[in-house]
Short mmCIF file of C-alpha atoms and ligand atoms in Angstrom, two decimals:
data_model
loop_
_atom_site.label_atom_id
_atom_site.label_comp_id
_atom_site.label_asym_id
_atom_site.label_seq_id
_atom_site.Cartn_x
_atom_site.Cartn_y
_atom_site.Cartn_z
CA UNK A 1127 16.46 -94.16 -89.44
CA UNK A 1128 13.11 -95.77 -88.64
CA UNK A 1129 11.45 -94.07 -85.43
CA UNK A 1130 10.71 -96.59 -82.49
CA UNK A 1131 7.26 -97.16 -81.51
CA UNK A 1132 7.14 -96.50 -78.12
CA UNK A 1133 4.15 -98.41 -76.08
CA UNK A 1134 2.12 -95.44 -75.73
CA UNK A 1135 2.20 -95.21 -78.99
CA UNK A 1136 0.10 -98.38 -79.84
CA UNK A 1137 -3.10 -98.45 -81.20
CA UNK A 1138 -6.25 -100.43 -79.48
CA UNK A 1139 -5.55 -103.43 -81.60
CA UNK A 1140 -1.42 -103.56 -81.07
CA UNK A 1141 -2.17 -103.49 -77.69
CA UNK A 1142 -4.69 -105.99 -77.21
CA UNK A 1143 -2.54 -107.93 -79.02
CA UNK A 1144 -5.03 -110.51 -80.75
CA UNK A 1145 -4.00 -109.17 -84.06
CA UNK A 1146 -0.16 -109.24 -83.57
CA UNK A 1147 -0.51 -113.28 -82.47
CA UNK A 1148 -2.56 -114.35 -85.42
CA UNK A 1149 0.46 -112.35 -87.58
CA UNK A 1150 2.85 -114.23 -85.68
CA UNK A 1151 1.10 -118.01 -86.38
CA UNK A 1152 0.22 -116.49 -89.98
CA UNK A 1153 4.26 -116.64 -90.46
CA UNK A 1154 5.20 -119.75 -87.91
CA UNK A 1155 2.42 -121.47 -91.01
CA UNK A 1156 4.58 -120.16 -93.87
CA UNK A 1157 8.18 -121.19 -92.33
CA UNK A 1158 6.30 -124.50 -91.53
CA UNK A 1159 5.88 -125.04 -95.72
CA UNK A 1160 9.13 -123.88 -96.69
CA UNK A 1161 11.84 -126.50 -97.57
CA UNK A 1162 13.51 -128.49 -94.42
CA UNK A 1163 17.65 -127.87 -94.07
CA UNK A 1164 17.97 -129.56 -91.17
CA UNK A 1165 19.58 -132.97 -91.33
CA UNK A 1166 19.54 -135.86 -89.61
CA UNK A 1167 23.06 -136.19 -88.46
CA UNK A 1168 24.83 -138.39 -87.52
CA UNK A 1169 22.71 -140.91 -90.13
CA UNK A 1170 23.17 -138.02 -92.67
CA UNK A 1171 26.12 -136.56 -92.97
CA UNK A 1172 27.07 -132.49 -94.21
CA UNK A 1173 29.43 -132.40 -96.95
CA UNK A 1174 31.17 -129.08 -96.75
CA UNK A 1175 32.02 -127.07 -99.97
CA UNK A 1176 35.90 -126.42 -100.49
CA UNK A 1177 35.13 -122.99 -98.45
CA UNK A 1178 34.47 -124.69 -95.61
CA UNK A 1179 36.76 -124.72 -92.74
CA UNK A 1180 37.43 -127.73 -90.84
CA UNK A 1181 40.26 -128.58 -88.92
CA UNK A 1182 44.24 -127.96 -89.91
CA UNK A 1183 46.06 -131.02 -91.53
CA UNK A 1184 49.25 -131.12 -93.08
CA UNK A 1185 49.63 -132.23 -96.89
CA UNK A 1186 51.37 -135.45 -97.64
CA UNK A 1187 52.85 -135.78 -101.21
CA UNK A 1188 51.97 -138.46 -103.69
CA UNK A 1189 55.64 -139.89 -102.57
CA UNK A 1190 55.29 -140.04 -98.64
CA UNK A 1191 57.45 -136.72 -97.91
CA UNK A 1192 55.42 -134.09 -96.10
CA UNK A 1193 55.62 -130.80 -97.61
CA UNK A 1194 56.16 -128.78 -94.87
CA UNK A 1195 59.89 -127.30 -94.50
CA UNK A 1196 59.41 -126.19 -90.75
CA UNK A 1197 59.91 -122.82 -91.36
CA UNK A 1198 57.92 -121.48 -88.25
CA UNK A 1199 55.39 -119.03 -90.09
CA UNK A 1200 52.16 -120.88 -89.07
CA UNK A 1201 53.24 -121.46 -85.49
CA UNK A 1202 54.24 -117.76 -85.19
CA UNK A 1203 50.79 -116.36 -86.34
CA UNK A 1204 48.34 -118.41 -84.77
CA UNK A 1205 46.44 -116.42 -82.73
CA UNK A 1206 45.78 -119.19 -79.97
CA UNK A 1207 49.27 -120.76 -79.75
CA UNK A 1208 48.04 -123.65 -80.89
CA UNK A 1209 51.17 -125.11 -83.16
CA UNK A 1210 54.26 -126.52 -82.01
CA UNK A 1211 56.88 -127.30 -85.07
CA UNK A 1212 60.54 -128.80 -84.14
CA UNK A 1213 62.68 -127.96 -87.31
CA UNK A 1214 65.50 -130.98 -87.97
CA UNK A 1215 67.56 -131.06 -91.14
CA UNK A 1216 66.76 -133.62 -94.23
CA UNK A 1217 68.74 -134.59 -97.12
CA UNK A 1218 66.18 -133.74 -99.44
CA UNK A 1219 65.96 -131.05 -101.39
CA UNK A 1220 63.58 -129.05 -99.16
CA UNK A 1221 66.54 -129.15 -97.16
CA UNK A 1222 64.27 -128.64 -93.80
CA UNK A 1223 61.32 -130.96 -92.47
CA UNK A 1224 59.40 -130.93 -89.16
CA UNK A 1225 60.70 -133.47 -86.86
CA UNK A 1226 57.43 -132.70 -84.53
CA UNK A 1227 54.50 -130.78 -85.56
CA UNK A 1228 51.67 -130.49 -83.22
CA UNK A 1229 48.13 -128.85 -83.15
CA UNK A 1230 46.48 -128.82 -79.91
CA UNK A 1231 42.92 -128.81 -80.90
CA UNK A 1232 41.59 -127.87 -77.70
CA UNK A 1233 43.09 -124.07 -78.62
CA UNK A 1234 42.69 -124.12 -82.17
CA UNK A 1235 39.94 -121.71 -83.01
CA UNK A 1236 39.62 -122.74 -86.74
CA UNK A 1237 40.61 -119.20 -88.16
CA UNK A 1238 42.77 -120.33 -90.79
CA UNK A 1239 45.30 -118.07 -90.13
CA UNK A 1240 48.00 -120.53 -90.34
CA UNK A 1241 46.72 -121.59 -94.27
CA UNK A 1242 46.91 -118.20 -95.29
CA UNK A 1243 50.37 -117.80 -94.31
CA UNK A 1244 52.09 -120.57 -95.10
CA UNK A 1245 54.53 -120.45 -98.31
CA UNK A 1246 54.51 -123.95 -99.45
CA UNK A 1247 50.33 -125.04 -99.51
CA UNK A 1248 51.38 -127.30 -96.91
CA UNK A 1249 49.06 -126.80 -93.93
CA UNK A 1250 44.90 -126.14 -95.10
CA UNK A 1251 41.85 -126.50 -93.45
CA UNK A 1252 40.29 -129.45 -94.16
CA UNK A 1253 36.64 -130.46 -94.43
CA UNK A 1254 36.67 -132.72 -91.19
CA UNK A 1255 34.60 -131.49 -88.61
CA UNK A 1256 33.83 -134.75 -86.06
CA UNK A 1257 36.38 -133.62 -83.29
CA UNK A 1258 35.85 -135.71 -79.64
CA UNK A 1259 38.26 -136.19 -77.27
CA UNK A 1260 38.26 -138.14 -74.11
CA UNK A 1261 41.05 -136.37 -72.37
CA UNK A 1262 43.25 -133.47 -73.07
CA UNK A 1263 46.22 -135.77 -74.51
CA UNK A 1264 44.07 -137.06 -76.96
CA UNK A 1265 42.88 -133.55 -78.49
CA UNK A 1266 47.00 -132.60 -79.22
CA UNK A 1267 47.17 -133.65 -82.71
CA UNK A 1268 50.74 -135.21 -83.67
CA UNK A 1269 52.08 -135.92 -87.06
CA UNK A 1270 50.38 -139.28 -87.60
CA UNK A 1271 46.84 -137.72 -87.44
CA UNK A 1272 47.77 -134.32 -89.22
CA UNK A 1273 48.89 -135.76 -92.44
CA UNK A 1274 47.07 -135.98 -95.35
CA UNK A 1275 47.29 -137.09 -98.68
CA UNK A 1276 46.85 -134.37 -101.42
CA UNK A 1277 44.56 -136.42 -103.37
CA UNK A 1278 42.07 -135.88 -100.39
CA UNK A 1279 42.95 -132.31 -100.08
CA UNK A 1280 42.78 -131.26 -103.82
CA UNK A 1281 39.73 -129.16 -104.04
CA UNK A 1282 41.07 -126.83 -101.10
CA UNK A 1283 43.90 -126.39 -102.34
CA UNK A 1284 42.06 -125.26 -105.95
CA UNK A 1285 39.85 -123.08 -104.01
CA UNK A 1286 42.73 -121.32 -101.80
CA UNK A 1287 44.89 -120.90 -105.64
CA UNK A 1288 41.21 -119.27 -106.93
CA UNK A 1289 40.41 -117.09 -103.78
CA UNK A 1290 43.38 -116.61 -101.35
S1 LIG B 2781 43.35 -122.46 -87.58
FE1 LIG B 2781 44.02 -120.63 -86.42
S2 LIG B 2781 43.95 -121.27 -84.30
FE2 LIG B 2781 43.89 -123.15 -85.52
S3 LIG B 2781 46.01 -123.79 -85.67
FE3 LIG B 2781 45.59 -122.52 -87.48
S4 LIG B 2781 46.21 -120.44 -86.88
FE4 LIG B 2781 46.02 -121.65 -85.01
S1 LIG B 2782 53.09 -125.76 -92.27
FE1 LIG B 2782 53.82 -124.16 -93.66
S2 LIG B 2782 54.04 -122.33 -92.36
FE2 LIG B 2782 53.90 -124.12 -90.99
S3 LIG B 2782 56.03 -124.67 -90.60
FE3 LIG B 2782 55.31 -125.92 -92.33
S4 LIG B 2782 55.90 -124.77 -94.16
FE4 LIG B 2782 56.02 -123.34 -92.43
#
């Protein structure tokens, strides 16, 4: 383990400190050549890889039907209560559907928990990260801003059947 220098300790130099500040603008000079990553948002946007992790949605198939079958799992897991899900019955095959499904994204603390344990690749984070909210009504997320269609969810879903 590398021994602190206690003040004492310092030589004339250290502790006139000249030598130490020209060090410190010697690298502030080199950070100042390096390649910029900052962006000018919101005139340039970030496109996040298919790692990132944006907020929840729910995947809507090709043919309109959700696939959630309001089974519970995510709702039970999340860590900040976040999920509501009211189970009704459907005459589909997937015999179950969520009547209400609703993510209150004040409480949502993005940890994906509820991805990771869902059995049917129907709830995944997605890549949108521009969340504002006037009011606390507006920030509970009902069914007609969590679904999404696949097409616009495809790459997660290849990177969750790669890496989860
Ligand atoms: S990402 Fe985490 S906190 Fe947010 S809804 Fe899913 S489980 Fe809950
Ligand atoms: S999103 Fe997935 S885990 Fe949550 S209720 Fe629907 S099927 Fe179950």
């Amino acid at each position: 383990m590398a021994q602190k220098k206690r003040k004492k300790d310092l030589n004339f130099w250290e502790r006139i400190y000249v030598v130490e500040i020209i060090k410190g603008m010697i690298l502030t000079l080199k950070n100042m050549l390096r390649p910029k990553f900052t962006m000018e948002y919101p005139e340039v946007k970030f496109e996040p890889p298919a790692s990132y992790r944006g907020r929840p949605v729910l995947v809507l198939e090709d043919n309109g039907v959700e696939r959630c079958v309001a089974c519970g799992l995510c709702s039970r897991v999340c860590p900040a209560l976040a999920i509501e899900v009211q189970a009704s019955e459907t005459e589909l095959e997937k015999e179950r559907y969520p009547e209400k499904f609703e993510i209150n994204m004040l409480r949502c603390i993005f940890c994906g928990f509820c991805e990771e344990v869902c059995p049917e690749e129907a709830i995944v984070m997605s890549k949108e990260y521009e969340l504002v909210f006037t009011n606390r009504d507006d920030a509970i997320f009902g069914k007609d801003k969590l679904l999404i269609p696949v097409d616009q969810l495809r790459d997660r879903i290849e990177f969750l059947r790669k890496f989860k």
